[in-house]
Short mmCIF file of C-alpha atoms and ligand atoms in Angstrom, two decimals:
data_model
loop_
_atom_site.label_atom_id
_atom_site.label_comp_id
_atom_site.label_asym_id
_atom_site.label_seq_id
_atom_site.Cartn_x
_atom_site.Cartn_y
_atom_site.Cartn_z
CA MET O 1 -3.91 -21.99 -8.76
CA ILE O 2 -2.16 -18.88 -7.25
CA ILE O 3 -1.41 -19.97 -3.33
CA ASP O 4 -1.15 -15.62 -2.01
CA LEU O 5 0.38 -16.17 2.22
CA ILE O 6 2.26 -13.72 1.89
CA SER O 7 -0.52 -11.29 4.59
CA ASP O 8 -4.18 -11.23 5.78
CA THR O 9 -4.60 -8.62 3.72
CA VAL O 10 -5.28 -10.04 0.62
CA THR O 11 -8.91 -11.52 0.60
CA ARG O 12 -11.46 -10.02 -1.58
CA PRO O 13 -15.32 -9.54 -0.56
CA SER O 14 -16.90 -11.79 -0.56
CA LYS O 15 -20.56 -12.24 -2.91
CA GLY O 16 -22.19 -11.79 0.79
CA MET O 17 -19.87 -8.51 1.54
CA LEU O 18 -19.83 -7.54 -1.72
CA ASP O 19 -23.93 -7.60 -1.97
CA ALA O 20 -23.64 -5.86 1.54
CA MET O 21 -21.41 -3.15 0.39
CA MET O 22 -23.65 -2.49 -2.49
CA ASN O 23 -26.73 -2.31 -0.81
CA ALA O 24 -25.22 -0.09 1.66
CA LYS O 25 -27.33 3.56 2.40
CA VAL O 26 -24.49 6.19 2.83
CA GLY O 27 -24.14 9.22 2.96
CA ASP O 28 -21.41 12.35 3.79
CA ASP O 29 -19.44 11.56 6.52
CA VAL O 30 -17.69 14.95 6.86
CA PHE O 31 -20.70 15.96 8.26
CA LYS O 32 -21.36 12.54 9.59
CA SER O 33 -25.02 12.22 7.44
CA ASP O 34 -23.63 8.64 6.24
CA PRO O 35 -25.87 6.03 8.29
CA THR O 36 -23.64 3.10 7.38
CA VAL O 37 -20.10 4.64 9.11
CA ASN O 38 -22.47 5.54 12.05
CA GLU O 39 -24.03 2.59 12.46
CA LEU O 40 -20.01 0.99 12.18
CA GLN O 41 -18.97 3.42 15.14
CA GLU O 42 -21.72 2.88 17.29
CA LYS O 43 -21.47 -0.68 17.09
CA VAL O 44 -18.19 -1.29 17.92
CA ALA O 45 -17.88 1.70 20.61
CA LYS O 46 -20.42 -1.22 21.60
CA LEU O 47 -18.69 -3.86 21.47
CA PHE O 48 -16.08 -2.78 23.00
CA GLY O 49 -17.90 -0.77 25.89
CA MET O 50 -16.31 1.99 25.59
CA GLU O 51 -17.76 5.58 24.49
CA ASP O 52 -17.41 6.31 20.77
CA ALA O 53 -15.05 5.28 17.85
CA LEU O 54 -13.89 6.68 14.72
CA PHE O 55 -13.36 4.43 11.10
CA PHE O 56 -9.96 4.87 10.10
CA PRO O 57 -8.86 4.42 5.91
CA SER O 58 -5.80 2.14 7.64
CA GLY O 59 -4.24 0.74 10.48
CA THR O 60 -1.51 3.57 10.45
CA MET O 61 -4.20 6.38 10.15
CA ALA O 62 -5.38 5.17 13.51
CA ASN O 63 -2.19 4.52 15.06
CA GLN O 64 -0.68 7.77 14.54
CA ALA O 65 -3.69 9.29 15.15
CA ALA O 66 -3.81 7.87 18.58
CA ILE O 67 -0.02 8.59 19.44
CA LYS O 68 -0.87 12.27 17.84
CA LEU O 69 -3.86 12.65 20.25
CA HIS O 70 -2.09 11.62 23.23
CA THR O 71 1.48 13.44 23.08
CA GLN O 72 2.84 16.23 22.40
CA PRO O 73 6.27 17.34 20.31
CA GLY O 74 9.32 16.48 22.44
CA ASP O 75 6.66 13.72 24.71
CA ARG O 76 8.48 9.77 24.88
CA MET O 77 6.61 7.15 24.23
CA PHE O 78 7.29 3.42 25.34
CA CYS O 79 7.06 0.06 22.53
CA ASP O 80 8.76 -3.04 22.12
CA LYS O 81 11.15 -3.01 19.88
CA TRP O 82 9.47 -4.89 17.35
CA ALA O 83 6.37 -2.61 17.49
CA HIS O 84 4.87 -2.13 14.12
CA VAL O 85 3.69 2.20 15.14
CA TYR O 86 8.08 1.92 15.32
CA ASN O 87 8.69 -0.40 12.94
CA TYR O 88 6.49 -0.18 10.21
CA GLU O 89 4.66 3.12 9.90
CA GLY O 90 7.34 4.99 7.49
CA GLY O 91 8.78 7.16 11.06
CA GLY O 92 5.47 8.14 11.60
CA ALA O 93 5.58 8.86 15.11
CA ALA O 94 7.88 10.94 15.05
CA PHE O 95 7.27 12.64 11.74
CA ASN O 96 3.82 12.83 12.74
CA ALA O 97 3.72 13.72 16.62
CA GLY O 98 7.25 14.74 17.28
CA VAL O 99 7.32 12.20 20.22
CA THR O 100 10.71 10.31 20.70
CA SER O 101 10.25 6.20 20.91
CA HIS O 102 11.86 4.16 23.71
CA LEU O 103 12.17 0.97 22.44
CA ILE O 104 12.12 -2.06 24.99
CA ASP O 105 13.91 -5.13 24.10
CA GLY O 106 10.50 -7.64 24.83
CA ASN O 107 10.20 -11.13 24.03
CA ARG O 108 8.61 -11.96 20.04
CA GLY O 109 7.17 -7.70 20.72
CA MET O 110 5.85 -8.38 24.22
CA PHE O 111 7.21 -6.86 27.56
CA THR O 112 6.77 -6.78 30.84
CA ALA O 113 5.44 -4.34 33.49
CA GLU O 114 8.77 -4.80 35.29
CA GLN O 115 10.27 -4.17 31.66
CA LEU O 116 8.21 -1.45 31.29
CA THR O 117 8.82 -0.08 34.93
CA SER O 118 12.03 0.21 34.32
CA ALA O 119 12.35 2.36 31.35
CA VAL O 120 10.14 4.63 33.03
CA SER O 121 12.09 5.06 36.30
CA GLY O 122 15.18 7.69 36.42
CA ARG O 123 15.84 11.38 35.81
CA ALA O 124 13.06 13.52 35.41
CA ASP O 125 14.31 16.66 34.74
CA ILE O 126 14.84 19.15 31.86
CA HIS O 127 17.01 16.65 29.71
CA VAL O 128 14.82 14.31 29.38
CA PRO O 129 11.77 13.77 27.23
CA TYR O 130 7.98 13.81 28.85
CA ASN O 131 6.81 10.12 29.48
CA LYS O 132 3.32 10.14 28.39
CA LEU O 133 2.32 7.01 26.05
CA VAL O 134 2.34 3.38 26.04
CA CYS O 135 1.49 1.55 22.94
CA ILE O 136 1.27 -2.22 22.69
CA GLU O 137 0.51 -4.80 19.88
CA ASN O 138 -2.11 -7.61 20.42
CA THR O 139 -1.42 -10.25 18.61
CA THR O 140 2.28 -8.41 17.63
CA ASN O 141 3.40 -9.27 14.30
CA LYS O 142 7.07 -9.12 13.85
CA GLY O 143 6.16 -11.81 17.16
CA GLY O 144 4.30 -14.39 14.54
CA GLY O 145 1.17 -13.47 15.92
CA ALA O 146 1.70 -14.19 19.57
CA CYS O 147 -0.34 -13.14 21.99
CA TRP O 148 -0.02 -10.64 25.08
CA ASP O 149 -0.70 -12.56 28.85
CA PHE O 150 -4.17 -10.90 30.02
CA THR O 151 -2.69 -10.88 33.86
CA GLU O 152 0.92 -8.61 32.51
CA LEU O 153 -1.29 -6.23 30.60
CA GLU O 154 -3.23 -6.05 34.06
CA LYS O 155 -0.13 -5.33 35.40
CA ILE O 156 1.31 -2.89 32.48
CA GLN O 157 -1.58 -0.71 32.44
CA LYS O 158 -1.43 -0.45 36.52
CA VAL O 159 2.41 1.11 35.58
CA SER O 160 0.48 3.40 33.61
CA LYS O 161 -1.60 4.85 35.11
CA GLU O 162 0.62 5.25 38.00
CA ASN O 163 3.07 7.14 36.23
CA ASN O 164 0.63 9.13 33.85
CA LEU O 165 0.71 7.56 30.57
CA ALA O 166 -1.86 7.04 28.36
CA PHE O 167 -2.54 3.26 27.01
CA HIS O 168 -3.27 1.99 23.53
CA LEU O 169 -3.37 -0.62 21.81
CA ASP O 170 -2.20 -1.37 18.11
CA GLY O 171 -5.52 -4.58 17.73
CA ALA O 172 -4.48 -4.81 14.14
CA ARG O 173 -5.32 -8.51 14.84
CA LEU O 174 -6.97 -8.13 17.97
CA PHE O 175 -9.96 -10.43 16.84
CA ASN O 176 -7.59 -13.03 16.18
CA ALA O 177 -6.14 -12.84 19.66
CA LEU O 178 -9.90 -12.29 20.89
CA VAL O 179 -10.21 -16.04 19.58
CA ALA O 180 -7.23 -17.76 20.46
CA LYS O 181 -7.35 -17.00 24.35
CA ASN O 182 -10.78 -16.84 24.28
CA GLU O 183 -11.26 -12.97 25.77
CA THR O 184 -13.64 -10.62 25.07
CA PRO O 185 -13.39 -7.18 23.74
CA LYS O 186 -14.83 -5.60 27.25
CA GLN O 187 -11.67 -6.67 28.98
CA TYR O 188 -9.82 -4.75 26.66
CA GLY O 189 -12.32 -2.16 26.42
CA GLU O 190 -11.72 -1.50 30.22
CA LEU O 191 -8.04 -1.48 29.81
CA PHE O 192 -6.49 0.58 27.13
CA ASP O 193 -7.40 4.60 26.48
CA THR O 194 -7.59 3.91 22.86
CA ILE O 195 -7.78 0.35 21.27
CA SER O 196 -7.08 0.57 16.89
CA ILE O 197 -8.16 -2.49 14.86
CA CYS O 198 -7.97 -3.61 11.69
CA LEU O 199 -10.77 -4.23 9.71
CA SER O 200 -9.21 -5.64 6.51
CA LYS O 201 -6.61 -8.33 7.92
CA GLY O 202 -8.34 -11.31 9.71
CA LEU O 203 -12.02 -9.91 9.47
CA GLY O 204 -11.73 -9.91 5.22
CA ALA O 205 -13.26 -6.21 4.43
CA PRO O 206 -11.27 -4.68 1.82
CA VAL O 207 -10.74 -1.19 3.60
CA GLY O 208 -10.57 0.66 7.06
CA SER O 209 -9.30 0.43 11.03
CA ILE O 210 -11.45 1.84 13.49
CA LEU O 211 -9.88 3.48 16.60
CA VAL O 212 -12.20 3.22 19.66
CA GLY O 213 -12.00 4.93 22.64
CA SER O 214 -14.27 7.37 25.15
CA LYS O 215 -15.72 10.93 23.61
CA GLU O 216 -13.07 13.19 24.41
CA HIS O 217 -9.90 11.01 22.31
CA ILE O 218 -12.52 10.40 19.93
CA ALA O 219 -12.64 14.10 18.92
CA LYS O 220 -9.51 15.04 19.58
CA ALA O 221 -9.08 11.69 17.05
CA LEU O 222 -11.26 13.55 14.44
CA ARG O 223 -9.77 16.13 13.80
CA ILE O 224 -6.04 14.63 12.99
CA ARG O 225 -8.12 12.46 11.08
CA LYS O 226 -8.65 15.40 9.01
CA LEU O 227 -5.20 17.38 8.59
CA PHE O 228 -3.97 13.81 7.71
CA GLY O 229 -6.23 14.43 5.00
CA GLY O 230 -8.51 10.86 6.09
CA ALA O 231 -12.00 12.58 6.40
CA MET O 232 -14.03 10.69 3.80
CA ARG O 233 -17.34 11.22 2.36
CA GLN O 234 -19.26 8.41 0.90
CA ALA O 235 -17.74 5.82 2.97
CA GLY O 236 -20.45 3.60 4.26
CA PHE O 237 -19.75 1.61 1.07
CA LEU O 238 -16.36 0.85 3.24
CA THR O 239 -17.83 0.52 6.38
CA ALA O 240 -20.42 -1.99 5.11
CA ALA O 241 -18.17 -3.98 4.27
CA ALA O 242 -17.12 -3.91 7.55
CA ILE O 243 -20.34 -4.26 9.38
CA TYR O 244 -20.16 -7.66 7.36
CA ALA O 245 -17.20 -8.70 8.24
CA LEU O 246 -18.02 -8.33 11.90
CA ASP O 247 -20.74 -10.08 12.03
CA ASN O 248 -19.38 -13.10 9.89
CA ASN O 249 -15.81 -13.10 9.68
CA VAL O 250 -14.61 -13.21 13.69
CA MET O 251 -15.19 -16.29 15.26
CA ARG O 252 -14.28 -18.28 11.40
CA LEU O 253 -10.51 -16.85 12.51
CA ALA O 254 -9.62 -20.48 14.44
CA GLU O 255 -9.54 -22.28 11.36
CA ASP O 256 -7.04 -19.60 10.07
CA HIS O 257 -5.33 -20.70 12.93
CA LYS O 258 -6.19 -24.27 13.14
CA ARG O 259 -4.20 -24.10 9.44
CA ALA O 260 -1.34 -22.48 10.61
CA LYS O 261 -1.01 -25.25 13.21
CA GLU O 262 -0.97 -27.54 10.35
CA ILE O 263 1.86 -25.97 8.73
CA GLU O 264 4.21 -25.25 11.68
CA GLN O 265 3.79 -29.23 12.71
CA VAL O 266 4.42 -30.13 8.94
CA LEU O 267 7.85 -27.51 9.07
CA ASN O 268 9.00 -29.09 12.38
CA SER O 269 9.05 -32.38 11.59
CA LEU O 270 11.28 -31.39 7.92
CA SER O 271 15.25 -31.74 7.83
CA TYR O 272 15.21 -28.33 5.48
CA VAL O 273 13.44 -26.50 8.42
CA LYS O 274 15.91 -25.01 11.32
CA ASN O 275 13.60 -22.80 13.77
CA VAL O 276 9.30 -22.79 13.65
CA GLU O 277 8.52 -20.24 16.02
CA PRO O 278 5.35 -21.17 18.58
CA VAL O 279 2.03 -20.89 16.13
CA GLU O 280 -0.49 -18.95 18.40
CA THR O 281 -2.83 -16.91 15.97
CA ASN O 282 -2.88 -17.49 11.82
CA ILE O 283 0.75 -16.48 11.30
CA VAL O 284 4.19 -18.78 11.06
CA ILE O 285 7.89 -17.64 11.29
CA PHE O 286 10.00 -20.27 10.55
CA TYR O 287 13.43 -20.48 9.78
CA VAL O 288 15.65 -22.62 6.68
CA ASP O 289 18.47 -24.57 7.53
CA ASP O 290 21.64 -22.30 7.25
CA SER O 291 22.66 -24.50 3.85
CA MET O 292 19.82 -22.69 2.57
CA ASP O 293 18.94 -19.10 1.96
CA ALA O 294 16.02 -17.93 2.50
CA ASN O 295 15.47 -15.92 -0.06
CA ASP O 296 15.96 -18.38 -2.32
CA PHE O 297 13.57 -20.98 -0.44
CA ILE O 298 10.11 -18.01 -1.25
CA SER O 299 12.19 -17.62 -4.80
CA LYS O 300 11.68 -21.79 -4.87
CA MET O 301 8.05 -21.36 -4.03
CA LYS O 302 7.23 -18.96 -6.16
CA ASP O 303 8.01 -21.12 -9.38
CA LYS O 304 5.61 -23.38 -7.22
CA ASN O 305 2.76 -20.32 -7.13
CA ILE O 306 3.07 -20.11 -3.11
CA LEU O 307 3.68 -16.72 -1.96
CA LEU O 308 5.63 -16.12 1.30
CA THR O 309 7.12 -12.76 2.41
CA PRO O 310 10.63 -12.40 3.85
CA MET O 311 11.09 -11.10 7.06
CA GLY O 312 14.78 -9.98 7.55
CA GLU O 313 17.62 -12.17 9.60
CA GLY O 314 16.07 -15.10 8.12
CA LYS O 315 12.68 -15.70 8.72
CA ILE O 316 10.19 -16.93 6.89
CA ARG O 317 6.57 -15.58 7.07
CA ILE O 318 3.62 -17.27 6.42
CA VAL O 319 -0.43 -16.50 6.99
CA THR O 320 -3.59 -18.09 7.07
CA HIS O 321 -6.36 -16.21 6.08
CA LEU O 322 -10.08 -16.37 4.94
CA ASP O 323 -8.61 -16.61 1.18
CA TYR O 324 -6.93 -19.97 1.98
CA THR O 325 -8.73 -23.23 0.92
CA ASP O 326 -8.66 -26.54 2.50
CA ILE O 327 -7.65 -27.50 -1.51
CA MET O 328 -4.55 -24.57 -1.12
CA HIS O 329 -3.32 -25.99 2.29
CA GLU O 330 -3.42 -29.47 1.12
CA LYS O 331 -1.07 -28.29 -1.89
CA LEU O 332 1.04 -26.05 0.71
CA LEU O 333 1.63 -28.83 2.60
CA LYS O 334 2.66 -31.71 -0.23
CA VAL O 335 4.54 -29.11 -1.35
CA LEU O 336 6.40 -28.36 1.58
CA LYS O 337 6.81 -31.85 2.26
CA GLU O 338 8.28 -32.49 -1.29
CA PHE O 339 10.89 -29.93 -1.38
C1 PLP D 1 -1.93 -4.23 8.87
C2 PLP D 1 -0.90 -3.49 10.50
C3 PLP D 1 -1.23 -2.60 10.99
C4 PLP D 1 -1.79 -1.27 10.35
O1 PLP D 1 -0.99 -1.59 9.17
P1 PLP D 1 -1.96 -0.34 8.02
O2 PLP D 1 -1.66 -2.02 6.62
O3 PLP D 1 -2.07 0.33 7.46
O4 PLP D 1 -3.39 -0.88 7.51
C5 PLP D 1 -0.74 -1.97 12.49
N1 PLP D 1 0.04 -2.49 13.34
C6 PLP D 1 -0.12 -4.09 12.50
C7 PLP D 1 0.70 -4.94 14.09
C8 PLP D 1 -0.22 -4.02 11.90
O5 PLP D 1 -0.20 -5.68 11.19
#
């Protein structure tokens, strides 16, 4: 038995999901004639109370299309120094959209309205780039699955509005935040111009992300997705999995959160663990004692068929997910205690 806790992307489609995929009605989505793609897009737009939505092959492409549609080359976007859009998309903001990233020194991937205010103020003359876009990430990946305080997001949106900045949410794991904080998609739909959501993470679909926004923004995204090479044909086989995921796998995210909490508790009781970041959703980030090397620890766990991932600066990451069973959970806790 291999216990793979590298990411919540390692899940395989369940029997029910595979059945939904095999039975999907499909067509050519480039001609907008795939009914199952249209069904997903309408479903998610409605869920968020937004006008339209567009299915993407990856979260990276959905974020990159959003950055591109909100900006012109030379413009500036604001994000946290730990943001996925800055750190883990291959430099795409600069490559695809030609934008400069202004990094805000936040806490666990989250900054305040006050920090944004000070970042956007300052000289505005021919020397400085145009301020165009603010990107938020909820939950934060590098921040260990932390969730933003919604009232702070409202304040940040106000600052964005006052400064004519577009407001994008990288909501790769937004459903984890919604379940953990008892929030609704519509709250977020009202606040943001565009939101990207991964269907292939905690929700358990094999492929895909979706971008929601106004008709105008999604029309631009459609063109950008084409030029990025992300227009697909019988994609309904994939969106059938996504529809199944939204219908069946949202509320169960609470299970992943509960198990992550239990892992946190055990780690906190162990003498060789130096620190565990507070767990809010399905990501656990911890540090082992200085006498032990993080990579060494990861490789010894691998010998016991437990796969974890290093996050740099001595951080070790565990991500709980749909395919992480009770038996695996018991075994992991036992191995950690006996290590
Ligand atoms: C996973 C992830 C993405 C998108 O990743 P893809 O692998 O391209 O689907 C974007 N943002 C965050 C915060 C993520 O965790």
